[in-house]
CSV table of C-alpha atoms in Angstrom, one decimal:
chain,number,residue,atom,x,y,z
P,1,UNK,CA,-110.8,151.1,303.9
P,2,UNK,CA,-109.8,147.8,303.0
P,3,UNK,CA,-106.9,146.4,305.2
P,4,UNK,CA,-103.8,144.9,303.3
P,5,UNK,CA,-103.0,141.0,303.6
P,6,UNK,CA,-100.2,141.8,306.0
P,7,UNK,CA,-102.6,143.3,308.3
P,8,UNK,CA,-104.5,140.0,308.2
P,9,UNK,CA,-101.5,138.4,309.9
P,10,UNK,CA,-101.5,141.2,312.6
P,11,UNK,CA,-105.2,140.8,313.2
P,12,UNK,CA,-104.6,137.1,313.7
P,13,UNK,CA,-101.9,138.1,316.5
P,14,UNK,CA,-104.3,140.5,317.9
P,15,UNK,CA,-107.0,137.7,317.9
P,16,UNK,CA,-104.6,135.3,319.7
P,17,UNK,CA,-103.6,137.9,322.2
P,18,UNK,CA,-107.2,138.7,323.2
P,19,UNK,CA,-108.4,135.0,323.3
P,20,UNK,CA,-105.4,134.0,325.6
P,21,UNK,CA,-105.7,136.9,328.0
P,22,UNK,CA,-102.5,138.6,326.5
P,23,UNK,CA,-104.2,142.1,326.1
P,24,UNK,CA,-104.2,144.1,322.9
P,25,UNK,CA,-101.4,144.2,320.3
P,26,UNK,CA,-100.1,147.6,321.1
P,27,UNK,CA,-96.9,149.5,320.8
P,28,UNK,CA,-95.5,152.9,322.2
P,29,UNK,CA,-93.3,155.1,320.4
P,30,UNK,CA,-91.2,157.3,322.8
P,31,UNK,CA,-89.5,160.7,322.0
P,32,UNK,CA,-87.4,162.2,324.8
P,33,UNK,CA,-87.3,166.0,324.5
P,34,UNK,CA,-85.5,169.1,325.8
P,35,UNK,CA,-87.4,171.9,327.2
P,36,UNK,CA,-91.0,172.2,328.4
P,37,UNK,CA,-94.1,170.9,326.3
P,38,UNK,CA,-96.2,173.4,324.4
P,39,UNK,CA,-99.5,171.9,325.2
P,40,UNK,CA,-101.5,174.3,323.3
P,41,UNK,CA,-99.5,173.6,320.1
P,42,UNK,CA,-99.8,169.9,320.6
P,43,UNK,CA,-103.5,170.0,321.3
P,44,UNK,CA,-104.0,172.1,318.1
P,45,UNK,CA,-101.9,169.4,316.0
P,46,UNK,CA,-103.9,166.6,317.7
P,47,UNK,CA,-107.2,168.2,316.5
P,48,UNK,CA,-105.9,168.8,312.9
P,49,UNK,CA,-104.6,165.1,312.6
P,50,UNK,CA,-107.6,163.6,314.2
P,51,UNK,CA,-109.8,165.5,311.7
P,52,UNK,CA,-107.7,164.8,308.8
P,53,UNK,CA,-107.4,161.1,309.4
P,54,UNK,CA,-110.9,159.5,310.3
P,55,UNK,CA,-109.1,156.0,310.6
P,56,UNK,CA,-107.5,157.0,313.7
P,57,UNK,CA,-111.1,156.7,315.2
P,58,UNK,CA,-112.5,153.9,312.9
P,59,UNK,CA,-113.3,150.4,314.1
P,60,UNK,CA,-112.0,147.3,312.1
P,61,UNK,CA,-114.7,144.9,310.9
P,62,UNK,CA,-115.4,142.0,308.4
P,63,UNK,CA,-118.2,142.3,305.9
P,64,UNK,CA,-119.9,139.7,303.8
P,65,UNK,CA,-116.9,139.0,301.7
P,66,UNK,CA,-114.8,138.4,305.0
P,67,UNK,CA,-112.5,141.1,304.0
P,68,UNK,CA,-111.4,143.3,307.1
P,69,UNK,CA,-111.9,147.0,306.5
P,70,UNK,CA,-111.4,150.2,308.5
P,71,UNK,CA,-115.0,151.8,308.9
P,72,UNK,CA,-113.8,155.3,308.1
P,73,UNK,CA,-117.5,155.9,306.7
P,74,UNK,CA,-118.8,155.7,310.3
P,75,UNK,CA,-116.0,157.6,312.0
P,76,UNK,CA,-116.6,161.4,313.1
P,77,UNK,CA,-113.8,163.9,313.0
P,78,UNK,CA,-112.3,164.2,316.5
P,79,UNK,CA,-109.0,165.2,317.8
P,80,UNK,CA,-106.4,162.6,318.8
P,81,UNK,CA,-106.8,162.5,322.7
P,82,UNK,CA,-104.0,164.2,324.5
P,83,UNK,CA,-103.3,163.0,328.0
P,84,UNK,CA,-100.9,164.7,330.4
P,85,UNK,CA,-98.6,163.2,333.2
P,86,UNK,CA,-95.6,164.1,335.3
P,87,UNK,CA,-93.0,162.3,337.2
P,88,UNK,CA,-93.0,162.6,340.9
P,89,UNK,CA,-92.0,166.0,342.1
P,90,UNK,CA,-92.0,167.5,338.8
P,91,UNK,CA,-94.5,170.4,338.3
P,92,UNK,CA,-96.9,170.3,335.2
P,93,UNK,CA,-100.3,169.1,334.3
P,94,UNK,CA,-101.7,165.8,334.8
P,95,UNK,CA,-101.7,162.8,337.1
P,96,UNK,CA,-98.4,162.2,338.9
P,97,UNK,CA,-96.4,158.8,338.0
P,98,UNK,CA,-93.4,157.4,339.8
P,99,UNK,CA,-91.6,155.7,337.0
P,100,UNK,CA,-91.9,156.3,333.1
P,101,UNK,CA,-91.0,152.9,332.2
P,102,UNK,CA,-93.4,151.3,334.4
P,103,UNK,CA,-96.3,153.6,333.3
P,104,UNK,CA,-95.4,152.8,329.7
P,105,UNK,CA,-95.8,149.2,330.7
P,106,UNK,CA,-99.2,149.9,331.9
P,107,UNK,CA,-100.2,151.7,328.6
P,108,UNK,CA,-99.2,148.7,326.8
P,109,UNK,CA,-101.2,146.4,329.1
P,110,UNK,CA,-104.2,148.5,329.0
P,111,UNK,CA,-107.5,148.4,327.2
P,112,UNK,CA,-108.1,152.0,326.3
P,113,UNK,CA,-107.5,151.3,322.5
P,114,UNK,CA,-110.0,148.8,321.0
P,115,UNK,CA,-109.8,148.3,317.2
P,116,UNK,CA,-113.0,146.5,317.0
P,117,UNK,CA,-114.9,149.4,318.5
P,118,UNK,CA,-115.4,153.0,317.6
P,119,UNK,CA,-112.8,155.4,319.5
P,120,UNK,CA,-109.1,156.2,319.3
P,121,UNK,CA,-106.8,154.0,317.9
P,122,UNK,CA,-103.8,156.3,318.7
P,123,UNK,CA,-103.3,158.4,322.1
P,124,UNK,CA,-100.8,161.2,322.5
P,125,UNK,CA,-99.3,161.2,326.1
P,126,UNK,CA,-97.3,164.3,327.3
P,127,UNK,CA,-95.0,163.4,330.4
P,128,UNK,CA,-93.1,166.1,332.1
P,129,UNK,CA,-90.0,164.4,333.3
P,130,UNK,CA,-87.9,167.2,334.8
P,131,UNK,CA,-88.1,171.1,334.8
P,132,UNK,CA,-85.9,171.0,331.5
P,133,UNK,CA,-87.2,167.8,329.7
P,134,UNK,CA,-90.5,166.0,328.6
P,135,UNK,CA,-91.3,162.9,326.9
P,136,UNK,CA,-93.9,162.5,324.0
P,137,UNK,CA,-95.3,158.9,323.9
P,138,UNK,CA,-97.5,157.8,321.2
P,139,UNK,CA,-99.6,154.6,322.0
P,140,UNK,CA,-101.1,152.9,319.1
P,141,UNK,CA,-102.4,149.8,317.6
P,142,UNK,CA,-100.1,147.6,315.6
P,143,UNK,CA,-103.0,146.7,313.3
P,144,UNK,CA,-103.3,150.3,312.2
P,145,UNK,CA,-99.5,151.2,311.9
P,146,UNK,CA,-96.1,149.6,311.3
P,147,UNK,CA,-92.8,151.3,312.3
P,148,UNK,CA,-92.4,152.8,308.8
P,149,UNK,CA,-95.8,154.3,309.0
P,150,UNK,CA,-95.1,155.8,312.3
P,151,UNK,CA,-91.9,157.4,311.1
P,152,UNK,CA,-94.1,159.1,308.4
P,153,UNK,CA,-96.7,160.0,310.9
P,154,UNK,CA,-94.1,161.8,313.2
P,155,UNK,CA,-92.7,163.5,310.1
P,156,UNK,CA,-96.2,164.9,309.4
P,157,UNK,CA,-96.4,166.1,313.0
P,158,UNK,CA,-93.1,167.8,312.8
P,159,UNK,CA,-94.1,169.5,309.5
P,160,UNK,CA,-97.3,170.8,310.9
P,161,UNK,CA,-95.6,172.1,314.0
P,162,UNK,CA,-93.0,174.0,312.0
P,163,UNK,CA,-94.4,174.9,308.4
P,164,UNK,CA,-97.9,174.8,309.5
P,165,UNK,CA,-99.1,172.5,306.6
P,166,UNK,CA,-99.3,168.9,305.8
P,167,UNK,CA,-98.5,167.2,302.4
P,168,UNK,CA,-101.4,165.8,300.6
P,169,UNK,CA,-103.1,162.7,302.2
P,170,UNK,CA,-102.2,159.3,301.0
P,171,UNK,CA,-104.5,157.8,298.4
P,172,UNK,CA,-104.2,154.1,297.9
P,173,UNK,CA,-106.8,152.2,295.7
P,174,UNK,CA,-107.7,148.7,296.5
P,175,UNK,CA,-106.2,146.2,294.2
P,176,UNK,CA,-108.1,143.3,293.0
P,177,UNK,CA,-107.0,139.9,294.4
P,178,UNK,CA,-106.3,137.3,291.8
P,179,UNK,CA,-108.5,134.0,291.9
P,180,UNK,CA,-107.4,131.2,294.2
P,181,UNK,CA,-105.8,128.9,291.8
P,182,UNK,CA,-103.6,131.7,290.5
P,183,UNK,CA,-102.7,132.7,294.1
P,184,UNK,CA,-101.8,129.2,294.8
P,185,UNK,CA,-99.6,129.1,291.9
P,186,UNK,CA,-97.8,132.1,293.0
P,187,UNK,CA,-97.7,131.1,296.7
P,188,UNK,CA,-96.3,127.4,296.0
P,189,UNK,CA,-92.5,128.4,295.9
P,190,UNK,CA,-93.0,129.8,299.5
P,191,UNK,CA,-94.8,126.8,300.7
P,192,UNK,CA,-92.2,124.5,299.5
P,193,UNK,CA,-89.8,126.7,301.2
P,194,UNK,CA,-91.6,126.5,304.6
P,195,UNK,CA,-91.6,122.6,304.4
P,196,UNK,CA,-88.1,122.8,305.6
P,197,UNK,CA,-88.8,124.4,308.8
P,198,UNK,CA,-90.3,121.4,310.9
P,199,UNK,CA,-87.2,119.4,310.0
P,200,UNK,CA,-85.8,120.9,313.1
P,201,UNK,CA,-87.9,120.9,316.5
P,202,UNK,CA,-88.5,124.7,316.4
P,203,UNK,CA,-88.7,126.3,319.9
P,204,UNK,CA,-89.4,129.9,321.3
P,205,UNK,CA,-89.6,131.3,324.7
P,206,UNK,CA,-93.3,130.3,324.9
P,207,UNK,CA,-93.9,128.0,327.7
P,208,UNK,CA,-96.6,125.3,326.8
P,209,UNK,CA,-99.1,124.7,329.3
P,210,UNK,CA,-98.8,128.0,331.1
P,211,UNK,CA,-100.6,131.1,330.6
P,212,UNK,CA,-98.8,134.2,329.3
P,213,UNK,CA,-98.9,137.1,331.5
P,214,UNK,CA,-98.5,140.8,330.9
P,215,UNK,CA,-96.3,142.7,328.5
P,216,UNK,CA,-92.8,143.4,329.8
P,217,UNK,CA,-90.0,145.2,328.2
P,218,UNK,CA,-86.3,146.2,328.9
P,219,UNK,CA,-84.7,149.3,327.5
P,220,UNK,CA,-80.8,149.5,326.8
P,221,UNK,CA,-79.9,152.8,325.8
P,222,UNK,CA,-76.2,153.3,324.5
P,223,UNK,CA,-74.4,156.4,324.7
P,224,UNK,CA,-72.5,158.0,321.9
P,225,UNK,CA,-69.2,156.1,322.8
P,226,UNK,CA,-70.9,152.8,323.2
P,227,UNK,CA,-72.8,153.2,319.9
P,228,UNK,CA,-69.5,154.0,318.1
P,229,UNK,CA,-68.0,150.8,319.5
P,230,UNK,CA,-71.0,148.8,318.4
P,231,UNK,CA,-70.7,150.1,314.9
P,232,UNK,CA,-67.1,149.5,314.6
P,233,UNK,CA,-67.7,146.0,315.4
P,234,UNK,CA,-70.4,145.7,313.0
P,235,UNK,CA,-68.2,147.1,310.2
P,236,UNK,CA,-65.4,144.5,311.1
P,237,UNK,CA,-68.0,141.7,311.4
P,238,UNK,CA,-70.6,142.2,308.6
P,239,UNK,CA,-69.6,145.5,306.8
P,240,UNK,CA,-70.7,149.0,307.7
P,241,UNK,CA,-73.8,148.9,305.5
P,242,UNK,CA,-75.2,145.5,306.8
P,243,UNK,CA,-77.3,146.4,309.6
P,244,UNK,CA,-79.9,144.2,308.9
P,245,UNK,CA,-77.9,140.7,309.2
P,246,UNK,CA,-75.7,142.0,311.9
P,247,UNK,CA,-78.4,142.9,314.5
P,248,UNK,CA,-80.8,140.1,313.5
P,249,UNK,CA,-78.0,137.5,314.1
P,250,UNK,CA,-77.2,139.2,317.4
P,251,UNK,CA,-80.8,138.8,318.5
P,252,UNK,CA,-81.1,135.3,317.1
P,253,UNK,CA,-78.0,134.2,319.1
P,254,UNK,CA,-79.2,135.7,322.3
P,255,UNK,CA,-82.6,133.8,322.1
P,256,UNK,CA,-80.8,130.6,321.1
P,257,UNK,CA,-78.5,131.0,324.3
P,258,UNK,CA,-81.7,131.0,326.5
P,259,UNK,CA,-83.5,128.1,324.7
P,260,UNK,CA,-80.2,126.0,324.8
P,261,UNK,CA,-79.9,126.7,328.5
P,262,UNK,CA,-83.5,125.2,329.0
P,263,UNK,CA,-82.8,122.2,326.6
P,264,UNK,CA,-79.1,121.4,326.8
P,265,UNK,CA,-79.6,118.0,325.3
P,266,UNK,CA,-80.9,119.6,321.9
P,267,UNK,CA,-79.1,121.4,319.2
P,268,UNK,CA,-81.0,124.7,319.0
P,269,UNK,CA,-82.3,126.1,315.5
P,270,UNK,CA,-84.0,129.5,315.3
P,271,UNK,CA,-86.8,130.4,313.0
P,272,UNK,CA,-86.5,134.2,312.6
P,273,UNK,CA,-89.1,136.4,311.3
P,274,UNK,CA,-88.2,139.6,309.7
P,275,UNK,CA,-90.3,142.4,308.0
P,276,UNK,CA,-89.8,143.2,304.2
P,277,UNK,CA,-91.6,146.2,302.9
P,278,UNK,CA,-93.6,145.5,299.9
P,279,UNK,CA,-92.8,149.1,298.6
P,280,UNK,CA,-89.1,149.7,298.2
P,281,UNK,CA,-89.5,153.4,298.1
P,282,UNK,CA,-90.0,154.7,301.6
P,283,UNK,CA,-91.7,157.8,300.2
P,284,UNK,CA,-94.3,155.8,298.5
P,285,UNK,CA,-95.3,153.5,301.4
P,286,UNK,CA,-98.6,154.3,302.9
P,287,UNK,CA,-98.9,156.2,306.3
P,288,UNK,CA,-101.5,153.8,307.8
P,289,UNK,CA,-101.8,150.0,307.4
P,290,UNK,CA,-99.1,147.5,307.5
P,291,UNK,CA,-97.2,146.8,304.3
P,292,UNK,CA,-94.6,144.4,305.2
P,293,UNK,CA,-94.0,140.9,304.1
P,294,UNK,CA,-92.8,138.4,306.9
P,295,UNK,CA,-89.5,137.1,305.8
P,296,UNK,CA,-89.1,133.7,307.8
P,297,UNK,CA,-85.7,132.0,307.8
P,298,UNK,CA,-84.4,129.0,309.3
P,299,UNK,CA,-81.0,129.3,311.0
P,300,UNK,CA,-79.6,126.1,311.9
P,301,UNK,CA,-77.1,125.7,315.0
P,302,UNK,CA,-74.0,125.4,312.8
P,303,UNK,CA,-75.0,128.7,311.1
P,304,UNK,CA,-75.2,130.5,314.4
P,305,UNK,CA,-72.1,129.2,315.9
P,306,UNK,CA,-69.9,132.3,315.0
P,307,UNK,CA,-71.1,135.8,314.7
P,308,UNK,CA,-69.2,136.9,311.6
P,309,UNK,CA,-70.0,133.8,309.5
P,310,UNK,CA,-73.7,133.9,310.8
P,311,UNK,CA,-74.2,137.5,309.7
P,312,UNK,CA,-72.7,137.0,306.3
P,313,UNK,CA,-74.7,133.8,305.9
P,314,UNK,CA,-77.9,135.5,306.9
P,315,UNK,CA,-77.1,138.2,304.2
P,316,UNK,CA,-76.7,135.6,301.7
P,317,UNK,CA,-80.0,133.8,302.5
P,318,UNK,CA,-81.8,137.3,302.3
P,319,UNK,CA,-80.2,138.0,299.0
P,320,UNK,CA,-81.4,134.5,297.8
P,321,UNK,CA,-84.9,135.1,299.2
P,322,UNK,CA,-85.0,138.3,297.1
P,323,UNK,CA,-83.4,136.8,294.0
P,324,UNK,CA,-85.9,134.0,294.0
P,325,UNK,CA,-88.7,136.5,294.3
P,326,UNK,CA,-90.1,134.9,297.6
P,327,UNK,CA,-91.5,138.1,298.9
P,328,UNK,CA,-94.1,138.1,296.1
P,329,UNK,CA,-94.8,134.3,296.8
P,330,UNK,CA,-95.2,135.1,300.4
P,331,UNK,CA,-97.6,137.9,299.6
P,332,UNK,CA,-99.7,135.6,297.4
P,333,UNK,CA,-99.9,133.1,300.4
P,334,UNK,CA,-101.1,135.9,302.7
P,335,UNK,CA,-103.7,136.9,300.2
P,336,UNK,CA,-104.9,133.3,300.3
P,337,UNK,CA,-105.3,133.8,304.0
P,338,UNK,CA,-106.8,137.3,304.1
P,339,UNK,CA,-110.4,136.1,304.2
P,340,UNK,CA,-109.7,133.7,306.9
P,341,UNK,CA,-111.4,134.7,310.2
P,342,UNK,CA,-108.8,136.2,312.5
P,343,UNK,CA,-109.2,133.5,315.3
P,344,UNK,CA,-108.3,130.9,312.7
P,345,UNK,CA,-105.6,132.8,310.9
P,346,UNK,CA,-102.8,131.2,312.7
P,347,UNK,CA,-104.2,127.7,313.2
P,348,UNK,CA,-102.4,126.0,310.1
P,349,UNK,CA,-99.0,127.6,311.3
P,350,UNK,CA,-99.6,126.2,314.8
P,351,UNK,CA,-100.6,122.8,313.3
P,352,UNK,CA,-97.6,122.7,311.0
P,353,UNK,CA,-95.1,124.0,313.5
P,354,UNK,CA,-96.3,122.4,316.7
P,355,UNK,CA,-97.7,125.2,318.3
P,356,UNK,CA,-95.1,127.8,317.2
P,357,UNK,CA,-95.1,130.9,314.9
P,358,UNK,CA,-91.5,131.5,315.0
P,359,UNK,CA,-88.5,131.7,317.5
P,360,UNK,CA,-88.5,135.5,317.9
P,361,UNK,CA,-89.7,138.9,316.3
P,362,UNK,CA,-87.0,141.3,315.4
P,363,UNK,CA,-86.7,144.5,313.3
P,364,UNK,CA,-83.9,147.2,312.9
P,365,UNK,CA,-85.9,150.4,312.1
P,366,UNK,CA,-82.5,152.3,311.2
P,367,UNK,CA,-82.4,155.9,311.8
P,368,UNK,CA,-85.3,157.1,314.1
P,369,UNK,CA,-87.3,159.8,312.4
P,370,UNK,CA,-84.7,160.7,309.7
P,371,UNK,CA,-84.5,164.5,308.8
P,372,UNK,CA,-86.4,165.5,312.0
P,373,UNK,CA,-84.5,167.2,314.9
P,374,UNK,CA,-87.4,169.0,316.6
P,375,UNK,CA,-91.1,168.4,317.2
P,376,UNK,CA,-93.5,170.9,318.7
P,377,UNK,CA,-90.5,173.3,319.2
P,378,UNK,CA,-88.5,170.9,321.2
P,379,UNK,CA,-85.3,169.2,320.3
P,380,UNK,CA,-85.5,165.5,320.2
P,381,UNK,CA,-82.9,163.9,322.4
P,382,UNK,CA,-83.6,160.3,321.7
P,383,UNK,CA,-86.4,158.0,320.2
P,384,UNK,CA,-87.3,154.4,320.1
P,385,UNK,CA,-90.3,152.0,319.7
P,386,UNK,CA,-91.5,149.6,322.5
P,387,UNK,CA,-93.7,147.0,320.8
P,388,UNK,CA,-95.7,144.4,322.7
P,389,UNK,CA,-95.4,140.7,321.4
P,390,UNK,CA,-97.6,137.6,321.5
P,391,UNK,CA,-96.8,134.5,323.0
P,392,UNK,CA,-95.8,132.4,321.1
P,393,UNK,CA,-93.1,133.3,320.4
P,394,UNK,CA,-93.1,135.3,323.6
P,395,UNK,CA,-90.0,137.5,322.7
P,396,UNK,CA,-89.1,140.3,320.4
P,397,UNK,CA,-85.6,142.2,320.1
P,398,UNK,CA,-85.6,145.5,318.4
P,399,UNK,CA,-83.1,148.2,317.6
P,400,UNK,CA,-83.2,151.8,316.4
P,401,UNK,CA,-80.8,154.7,316.4
P,402,UNK,CA,-81.1,158.6,316.9
P,403,UNK,CA,-78.2,160.9,316.3
P,404,UNK,CA,-75.6,158.4,317.1
P,405,UNK,CA,-77.4,156.9,320.1
P,406,UNK,CA,-78.3,153.2,319.8
P,407,UNK,CA,-81.4,151.8,321.7
P,408,UNK,CA,-82.1,148.2,322.4
P,409,UNK,CA,-85.6,147.1,323.3
P,410,UNK,CA,-86.5,143.6,324.6
P,411,UNK,CA,-90.0,142.8,324.7
P,412,UNK,CA,-91.6,139.7,326.3
P,413,UNK,CA,-94.5,138.3,327.9
P,414,UNK,CA,-94.5,137.5,331.7
P,415,UNK,CA,-93.9,133.9,332.3
P,416,UNK,CA,-91.9,133.4,329.1
P,417,UNK,CA,-88.6,134.5,330.5
P,418,UNK,CA,-87.1,134.5,333.9
P,419,UNK,CA,-84.9,137.2,335.4
P,420,UNK,CA,-81.9,134.9,335.1
P,421,UNK,CA,-82.8,134.1,331.4
P,422,UNK,CA,-83.0,137.9,330.9
P,423,UNK,CA,-79.4,138.1,332.4
P,424,UNK,CA,-78.2,135.5,330.1
P,425,UNK,CA,-79.7,137.2,327.1
P,426,UNK,CA,-78.2,140.5,328.0
P,427,UNK,CA,-74.9,138.9,328.4
P,428,UNK,CA,-74.9,137.2,325.1
P,429,UNK,CA,-76.0,140.5,323.5
P,430,UNK,CA,-73.2,142.3,325.2
P,431,UNK,CA,-70.5,139.8,323.9
P,432,UNK,CA,-71.8,140.0,320.3
P,433,UNK,CA,-72.3,143.9,320.3
P,434,UNK,CA,-68.9,144.5,322.0
P,435,UNK,CA,-70.2,146.7,324.6
P,436,UNK,CA,-72.1,145.9,327.9
P,437,UNK,CA,-75.9,146.3,327.5
P,438,UNK,CA,-76.7,149.2,329.7
């Protein structure tokens, strides 16, 4: 199965992380559930999903045409691995762990998932957290899935555990890539757009000359009252439907505050990278493989000075980006790059941007698993993603919401942000969101 051109970008990040000792490009999806886990049902569904989707055990490699592919022809049917854990003092199967968040961090920094070797690209973890609660953690390679694909995957799990049947599998045919001269013509508008970026000295939290450490993350879980306050401020600031620009600007201003504290003599611009789905209809998006187009926008210091103006300004820039059909142009640019070996994929960007990719990664995944309230017979109390990030940029700020509960995830690489800088980031986010970050 051929990868998409956006997978080429993520394979480039995977190569960067491996070569610089940053581990693998993994993510964790966390569902906090009521009751006790039905391990027999979880294992039954793990076997059904693993057999149905050989890509979950396939390796990724390049052939003679240098296009990366998932070698599903080599993969043998096998269940998705299920591992059991329990918090200290809680009865249940599996090894005892003292802290769920520290354990998740260990999974993100582990080497059990290797997309370049046969074996699991996704693992189910069942953690008993109390006599009346448990947590379902899926650890997965970002080269295999994006957040939209993971939502569809969870919907399949829920369907299989309730109705006992799955929808028909996705069938996506490989589309021929235009010749390079035609790709360059299509990509030229985006190339011209990107020429503006180095006009500012773009910075991120990546510290040049120091080796990035392990993946770290912080979770801020807002209760219903705090979430309602955030939504009210968002409606007053950017309009109730403009989730994308509001949270993106909050994230940008938080990172800008930290960089400005490091370089008080500079006026700090933010180069923000956001995901834009190539398929507008979520129902038609594929389950596996990443189908986003990076939307990279330069936010100058004056544009970030005031929250309301910044949110509306970012929305106008996004509308202009879509009006000028730049997603298609960016897609063509990525198609030009997809044959580039992964270790060299980011070299042009690094040379052009003086060693940076962007200032931060950000996404707002919206409602977490819409339409799904229960999984394996248990009610889902909360759900969120914990992605790992590369350095550069060294930082990612992500939001999601489940049944009126907003969750903030800050991910970074050790050595890219000090405890005092994390406090400054949380303080800036608290001011913009209108409630203290938990």
